[in-house]
Short mmCIF file of C-alpha atoms in Angstrom, two decimals:
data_model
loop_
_atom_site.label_atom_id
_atom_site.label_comp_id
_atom_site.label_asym_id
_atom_site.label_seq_id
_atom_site.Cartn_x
_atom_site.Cartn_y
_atom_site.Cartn_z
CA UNK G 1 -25.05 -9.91 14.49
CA UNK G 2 -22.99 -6.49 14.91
CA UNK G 3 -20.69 -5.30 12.67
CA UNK G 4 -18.13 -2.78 14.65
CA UNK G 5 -15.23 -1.04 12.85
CA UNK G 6 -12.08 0.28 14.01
CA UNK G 7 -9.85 2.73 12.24
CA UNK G 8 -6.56 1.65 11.70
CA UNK G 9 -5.23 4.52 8.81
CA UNK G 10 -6.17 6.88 6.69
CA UNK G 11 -7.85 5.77 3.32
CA UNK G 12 -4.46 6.33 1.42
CA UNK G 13 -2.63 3.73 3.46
CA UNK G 14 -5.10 0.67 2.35
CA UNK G 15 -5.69 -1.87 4.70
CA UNK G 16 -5.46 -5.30 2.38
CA UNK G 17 -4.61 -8.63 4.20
CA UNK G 18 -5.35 -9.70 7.85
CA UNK G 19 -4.46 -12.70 9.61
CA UNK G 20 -4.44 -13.26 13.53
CA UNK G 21 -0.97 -13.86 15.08
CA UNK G 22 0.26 -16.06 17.83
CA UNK G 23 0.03 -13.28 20.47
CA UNK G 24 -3.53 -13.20 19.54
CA UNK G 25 -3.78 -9.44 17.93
CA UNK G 26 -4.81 -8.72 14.22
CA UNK G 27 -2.10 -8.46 11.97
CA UNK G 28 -2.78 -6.53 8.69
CA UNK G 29 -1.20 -4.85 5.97
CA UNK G 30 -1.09 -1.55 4.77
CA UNK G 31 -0.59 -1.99 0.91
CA UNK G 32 -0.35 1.60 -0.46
CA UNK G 33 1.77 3.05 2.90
CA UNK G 34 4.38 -0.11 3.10
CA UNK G 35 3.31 -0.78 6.94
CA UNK G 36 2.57 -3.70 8.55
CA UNK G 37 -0.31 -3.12 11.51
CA UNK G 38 -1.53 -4.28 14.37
CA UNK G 39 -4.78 -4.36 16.10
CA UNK G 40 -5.20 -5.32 19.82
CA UNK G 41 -8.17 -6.49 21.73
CA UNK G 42 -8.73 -3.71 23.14
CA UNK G 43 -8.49 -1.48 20.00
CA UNK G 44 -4.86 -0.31 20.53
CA UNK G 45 -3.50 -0.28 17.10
CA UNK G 46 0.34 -0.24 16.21
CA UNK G 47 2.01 0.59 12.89
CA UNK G 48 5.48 -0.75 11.89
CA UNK G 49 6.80 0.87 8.70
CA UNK G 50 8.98 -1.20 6.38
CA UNK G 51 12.18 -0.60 4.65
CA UNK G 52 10.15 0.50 1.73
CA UNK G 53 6.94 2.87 1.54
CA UNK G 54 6.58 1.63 -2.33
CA UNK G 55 7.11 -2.28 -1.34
CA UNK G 56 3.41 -3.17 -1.58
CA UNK G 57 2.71 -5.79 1.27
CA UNK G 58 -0.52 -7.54 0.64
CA UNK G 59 -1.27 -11.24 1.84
CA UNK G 60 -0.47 -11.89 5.48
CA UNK G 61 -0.43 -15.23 7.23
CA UNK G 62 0.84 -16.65 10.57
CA UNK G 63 3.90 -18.57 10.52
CA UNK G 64 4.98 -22.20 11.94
CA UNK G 65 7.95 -19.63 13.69
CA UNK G 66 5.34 -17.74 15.71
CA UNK G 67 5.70 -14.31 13.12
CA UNK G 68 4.15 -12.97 10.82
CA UNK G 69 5.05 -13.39 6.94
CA UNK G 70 3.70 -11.58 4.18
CA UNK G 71 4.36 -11.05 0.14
CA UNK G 72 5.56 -7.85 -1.03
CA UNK G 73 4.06 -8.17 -4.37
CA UNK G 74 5.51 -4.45 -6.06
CA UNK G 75 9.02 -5.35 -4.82
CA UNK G 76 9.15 -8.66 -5.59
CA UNK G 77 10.12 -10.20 -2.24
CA UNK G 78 8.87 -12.34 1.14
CA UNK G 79 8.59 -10.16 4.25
CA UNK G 80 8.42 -11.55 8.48
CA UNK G 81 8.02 -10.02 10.86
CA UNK G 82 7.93 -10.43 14.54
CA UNK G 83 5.58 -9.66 16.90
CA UNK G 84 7.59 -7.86 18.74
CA UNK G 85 7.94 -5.48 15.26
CA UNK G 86 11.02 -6.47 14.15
CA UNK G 87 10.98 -7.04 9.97
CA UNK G 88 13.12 -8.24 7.26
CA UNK G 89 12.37 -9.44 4.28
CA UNK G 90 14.06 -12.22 1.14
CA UNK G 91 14.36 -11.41 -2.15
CA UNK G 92 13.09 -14.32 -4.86
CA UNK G 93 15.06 -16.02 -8.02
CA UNK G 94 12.70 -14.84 -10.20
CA UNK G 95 12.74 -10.93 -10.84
CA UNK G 96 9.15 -9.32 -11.16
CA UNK G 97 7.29 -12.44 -10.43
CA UNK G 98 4.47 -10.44 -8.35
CA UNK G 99 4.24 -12.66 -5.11
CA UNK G 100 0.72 -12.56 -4.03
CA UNK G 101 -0.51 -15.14 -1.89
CA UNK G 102 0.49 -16.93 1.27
CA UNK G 103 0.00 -19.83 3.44
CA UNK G 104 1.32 -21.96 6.24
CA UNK G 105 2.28 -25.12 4.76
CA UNK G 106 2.30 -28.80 6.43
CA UNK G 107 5.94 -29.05 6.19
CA UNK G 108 6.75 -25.89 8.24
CA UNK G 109 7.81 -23.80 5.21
CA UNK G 110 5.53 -20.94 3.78
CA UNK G 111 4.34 -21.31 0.16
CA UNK G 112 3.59 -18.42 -2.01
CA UNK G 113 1.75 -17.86 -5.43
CA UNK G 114 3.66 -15.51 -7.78
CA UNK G 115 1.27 -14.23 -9.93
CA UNK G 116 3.00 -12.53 -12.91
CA UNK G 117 5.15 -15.65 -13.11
CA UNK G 118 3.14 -18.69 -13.20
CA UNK G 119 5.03 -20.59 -10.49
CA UNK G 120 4.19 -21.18 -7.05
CA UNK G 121 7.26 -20.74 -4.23
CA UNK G 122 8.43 -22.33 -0.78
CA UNK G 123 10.20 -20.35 1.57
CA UNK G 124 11.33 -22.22 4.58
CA UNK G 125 11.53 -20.05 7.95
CA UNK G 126 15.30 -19.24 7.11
CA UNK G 127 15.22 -17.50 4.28
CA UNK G 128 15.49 -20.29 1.63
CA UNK G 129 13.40 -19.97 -1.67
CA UNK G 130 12.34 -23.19 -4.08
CA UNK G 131 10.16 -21.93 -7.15
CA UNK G 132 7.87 -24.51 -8.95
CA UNK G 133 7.07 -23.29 -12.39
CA UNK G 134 3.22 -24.22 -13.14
CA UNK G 135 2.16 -25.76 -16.54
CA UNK G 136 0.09 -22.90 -17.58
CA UNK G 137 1.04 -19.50 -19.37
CA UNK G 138 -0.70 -16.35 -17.89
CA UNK G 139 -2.73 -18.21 -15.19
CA UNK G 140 -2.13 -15.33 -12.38
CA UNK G 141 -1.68 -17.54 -9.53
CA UNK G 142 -3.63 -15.92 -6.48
CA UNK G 143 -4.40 -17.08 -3.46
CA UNK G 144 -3.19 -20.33 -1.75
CA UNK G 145 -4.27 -22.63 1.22
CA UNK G 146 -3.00 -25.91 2.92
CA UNK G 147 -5.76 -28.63 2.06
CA UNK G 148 -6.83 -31.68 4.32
CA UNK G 149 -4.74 -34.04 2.72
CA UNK G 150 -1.40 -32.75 2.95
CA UNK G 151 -0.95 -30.70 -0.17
CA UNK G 152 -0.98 -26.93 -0.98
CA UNK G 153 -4.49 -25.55 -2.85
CA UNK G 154 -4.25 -22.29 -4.89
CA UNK G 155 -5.99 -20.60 -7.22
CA UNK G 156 -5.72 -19.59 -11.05
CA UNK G 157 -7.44 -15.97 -11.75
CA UNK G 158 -6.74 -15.91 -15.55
CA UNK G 159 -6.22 -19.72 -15.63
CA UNK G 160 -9.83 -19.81 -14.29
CA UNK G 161 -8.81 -22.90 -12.58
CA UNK G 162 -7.80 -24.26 -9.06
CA UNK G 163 -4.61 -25.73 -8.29
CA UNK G 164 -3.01 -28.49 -6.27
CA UNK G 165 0.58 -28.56 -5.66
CA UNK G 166 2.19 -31.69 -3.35
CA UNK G 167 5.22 -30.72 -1.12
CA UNK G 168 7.25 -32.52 -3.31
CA UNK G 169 6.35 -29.68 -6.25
CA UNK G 170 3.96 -32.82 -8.01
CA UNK G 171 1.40 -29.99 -9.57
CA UNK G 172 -2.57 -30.35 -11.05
CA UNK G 173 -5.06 -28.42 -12.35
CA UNK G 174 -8.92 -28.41 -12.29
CA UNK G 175 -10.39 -26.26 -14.73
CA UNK G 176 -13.59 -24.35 -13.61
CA UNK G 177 -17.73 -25.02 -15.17
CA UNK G 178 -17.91 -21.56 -15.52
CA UNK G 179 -16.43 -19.33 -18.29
CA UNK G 180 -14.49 -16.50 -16.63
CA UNK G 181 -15.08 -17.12 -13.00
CA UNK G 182 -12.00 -15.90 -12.32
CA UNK G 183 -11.33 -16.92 -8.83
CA UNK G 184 -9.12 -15.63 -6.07
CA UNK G 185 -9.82 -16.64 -2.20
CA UNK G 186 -9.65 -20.26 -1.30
CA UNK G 187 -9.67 -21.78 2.10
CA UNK G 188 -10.22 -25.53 3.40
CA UNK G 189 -13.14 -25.84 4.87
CA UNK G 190 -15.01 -27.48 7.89
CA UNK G 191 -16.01 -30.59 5.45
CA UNK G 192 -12.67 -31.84 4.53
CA UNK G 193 -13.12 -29.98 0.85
CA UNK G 194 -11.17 -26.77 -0.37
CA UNK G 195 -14.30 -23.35 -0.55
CA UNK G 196 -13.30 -20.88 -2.95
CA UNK G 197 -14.63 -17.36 -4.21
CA UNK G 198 -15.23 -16.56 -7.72
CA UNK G 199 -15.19 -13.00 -8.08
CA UNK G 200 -15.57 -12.74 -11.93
CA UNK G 201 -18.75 -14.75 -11.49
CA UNK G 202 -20.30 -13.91 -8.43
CA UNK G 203 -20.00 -17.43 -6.93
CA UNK G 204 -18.73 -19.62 -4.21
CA UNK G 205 -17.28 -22.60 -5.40
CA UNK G 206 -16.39 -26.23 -3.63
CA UNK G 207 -13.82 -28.41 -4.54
CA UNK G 208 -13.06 -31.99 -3.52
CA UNK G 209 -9.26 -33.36 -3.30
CA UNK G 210 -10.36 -35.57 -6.13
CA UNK G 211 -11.43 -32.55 -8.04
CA UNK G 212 -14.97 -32.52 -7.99
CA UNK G 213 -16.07 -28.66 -8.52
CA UNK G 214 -19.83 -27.63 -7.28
CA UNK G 215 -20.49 -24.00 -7.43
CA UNK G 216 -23.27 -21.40 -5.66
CA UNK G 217 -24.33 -18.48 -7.20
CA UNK G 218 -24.52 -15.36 -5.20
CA UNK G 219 -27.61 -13.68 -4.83
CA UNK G 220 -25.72 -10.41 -6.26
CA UNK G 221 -24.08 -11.68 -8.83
CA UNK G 222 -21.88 -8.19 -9.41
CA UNK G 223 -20.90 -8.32 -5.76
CA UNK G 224 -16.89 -9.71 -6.63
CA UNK G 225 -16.24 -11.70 -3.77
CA UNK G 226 -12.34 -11.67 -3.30
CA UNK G 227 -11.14 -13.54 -0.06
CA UNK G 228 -12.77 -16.58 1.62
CA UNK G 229 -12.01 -18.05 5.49
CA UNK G 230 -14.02 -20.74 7.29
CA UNK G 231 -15.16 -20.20 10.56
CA UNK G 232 -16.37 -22.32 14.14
CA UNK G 233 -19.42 -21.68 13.16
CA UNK G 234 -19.28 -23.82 10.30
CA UNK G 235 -19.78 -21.56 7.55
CA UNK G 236 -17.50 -20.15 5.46
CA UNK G 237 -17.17 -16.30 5.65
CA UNK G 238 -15.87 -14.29 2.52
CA UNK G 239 -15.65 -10.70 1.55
CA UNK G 240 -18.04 -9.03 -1.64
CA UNK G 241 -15.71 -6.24 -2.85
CA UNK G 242 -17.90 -4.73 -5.28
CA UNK G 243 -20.97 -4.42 -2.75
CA UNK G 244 -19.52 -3.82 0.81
CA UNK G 245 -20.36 -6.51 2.33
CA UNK G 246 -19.33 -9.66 4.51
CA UNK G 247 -21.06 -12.68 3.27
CA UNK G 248 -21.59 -16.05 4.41
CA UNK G 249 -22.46 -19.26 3.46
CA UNK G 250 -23.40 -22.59 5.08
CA UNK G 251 -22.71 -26.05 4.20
CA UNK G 252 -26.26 -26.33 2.53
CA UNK G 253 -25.21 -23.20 0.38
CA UNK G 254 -27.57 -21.04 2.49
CA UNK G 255 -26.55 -17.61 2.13
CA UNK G 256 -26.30 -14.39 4.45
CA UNK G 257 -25.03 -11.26 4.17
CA UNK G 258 -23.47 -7.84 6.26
CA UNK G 259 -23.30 -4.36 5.35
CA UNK G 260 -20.46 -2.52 5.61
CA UNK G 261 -20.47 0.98 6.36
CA UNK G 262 -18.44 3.27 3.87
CA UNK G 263 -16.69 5.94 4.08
CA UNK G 264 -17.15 10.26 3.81
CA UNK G 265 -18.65 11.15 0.29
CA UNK G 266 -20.09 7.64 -0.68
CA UNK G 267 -16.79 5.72 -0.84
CA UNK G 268 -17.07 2.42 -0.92
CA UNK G 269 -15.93 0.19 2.30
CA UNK G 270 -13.36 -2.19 -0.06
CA UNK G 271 -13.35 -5.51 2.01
CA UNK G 272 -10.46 -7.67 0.92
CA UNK G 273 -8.83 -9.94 3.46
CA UNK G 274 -10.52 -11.74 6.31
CA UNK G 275 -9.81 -13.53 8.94
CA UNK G 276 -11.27 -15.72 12.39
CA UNK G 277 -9.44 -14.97 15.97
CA UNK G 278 -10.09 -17.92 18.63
CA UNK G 279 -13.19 -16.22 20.41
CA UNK G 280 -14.98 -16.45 16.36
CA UNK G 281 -15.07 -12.94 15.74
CA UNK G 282 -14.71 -12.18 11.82
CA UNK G 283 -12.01 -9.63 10.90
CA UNK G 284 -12.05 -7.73 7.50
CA UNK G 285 -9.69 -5.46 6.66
CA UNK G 286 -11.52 -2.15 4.83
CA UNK G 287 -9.65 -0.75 2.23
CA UNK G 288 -11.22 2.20 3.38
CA UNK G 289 -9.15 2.79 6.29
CA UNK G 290 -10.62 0.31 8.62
CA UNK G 291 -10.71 -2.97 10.38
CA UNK G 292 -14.28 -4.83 10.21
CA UNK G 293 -14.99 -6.83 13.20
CA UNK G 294 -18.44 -9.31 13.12
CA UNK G 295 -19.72 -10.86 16.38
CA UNK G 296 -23.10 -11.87 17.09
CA UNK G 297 -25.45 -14.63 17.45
CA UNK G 298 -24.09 -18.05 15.45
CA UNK G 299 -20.53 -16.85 16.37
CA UNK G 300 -18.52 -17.94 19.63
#
């Protein structure tokens, strides 16, 4: 397989989340510039600044209204966008919560994880905001998926825990085997189970919707894997922070790993979010200043 990356920014600006849009580009954020990008197929890129430089946009996802929508976790509010560029953004009820996470949900309203709050949030495609305090104290609520059977799946870092959440705000809680796992990526995944990355641990972890957990150790263990997708291929693709590197794994728990390159003096590539666009090419967006794109043998 070939890893090719495209620069999208400077280092400064930090590309964070990615997600692939309806018009079929790669949407991304810029967390430390307050921008939301865009990356075309034929490696155009576009930047649109936001109404705040300071605003902090991290998780991005497709939404069931053809935009983008995305948390701005330092300002405490929900941002969309179009694809034509055009942004707004909500505020929330609760003031500092630290959204974080973001997903499409089955009822064509967004849910969010606010992480300094312990609740997670629904935000339909108008604007309107329900908040559904968790039964936890200092979890840090992370990521968040829509599972196979109808519910919403998140993740508790600090809780070191994963979460189920019904439509109807009905919540659950499945504490983790391993001490401090600390996990923060989850995704559903080609087997009708919810994947997740453990980045305290160095693991990828599998959970059933009746809460079975069954967890694979990394072969680096130090690697922090932070964001988790699965792709056609069947296996599920994640990012390792700490080492650089795109790794996958299959459903047998076979693993396989892909260097990043990093950047001038030694720094460090960053991977964070990632991403699938319809052809099966794997997008990772570089802190570094880059977009990571994976194509090769085993993808379409």
């Amino acid at each position: 397989m070939t890893v090719e990356q495209v620069v999208v920014s400077d280092g400064a600006a930090g590309p964070y989340g990615v997600a692939v849009g309806a018009d079929g580009g790669v949407w991304f954020t810029l967390v430390h510039a307050g921008e939301i990008g865009r990356l075309a197929a034929d490696g155009t890129v576009a930047r649109h600044p936001l109404d705040s430089p300071e605003c902090g946009p991290a998780v991005i996802a497709a939404g069931p209204d053809g935009a983008l929508w995305f948390t701005r976790m330092r300002d405490h509010r929900i941002g969309r966008i179009t694809v034509g560029g055009e942004a707004v953004s909500f505020a929330l009820p609760t003031a500092h919560c630290g959204p974080y996470g973001l997903a499409a949900g089955p009822d064509g309203a967004l849910w969010f994880t606010a992480m300094n709050a312990d609740l997670i949030g629904r935000i339909t495609v108008d604007g309107e905001v329900t908040e559904y305090p968790l039964p936890v104290t200092g979890g840090f609520p992370s990521m968040i998926t829509a599972g196979p059977d109808g519910a919403l799946w998140f993740t508790l870092n600090q809780g070191n825990a994963i979460g189920r959440i019904t439509v109807g705000g009905e919540t659950a809680l499945y504490p983790l085997p391993t001490g401090g796992a600390a996990p923060v990526g989850i995704t559903a995944g080609p087997d009708g189970a919810l994947w997740f990355v453990e980045i305290g641990a160095g693991q990828v972890g599998r959970i059933t919707v009746d809460g079975e957990v069954t967890e694979y150790p990394l072969p680096d263990r130090e690697a922090r894997p932070h964001a988790v997708t699965a792709g056609p291929d069947g296996r599920l693709w994640f990012t390792e922070w700490a080492a650089g590197r795109i790794g996958s794994l299959a459903p047998d728990g076979a693993y396989a790993g892909y260097e990043l390159d990093g950047g001038e003096g030694g720094r460090a590539a960053e991977p964070h979010g990632i991403a699938v666009t319809p052809d099966g090419a794997v997008h990772v967006a570089l802190e570094l200043g880059a977009i990571a794109r994976l194509v090769g043998r085993g993808l379409l």
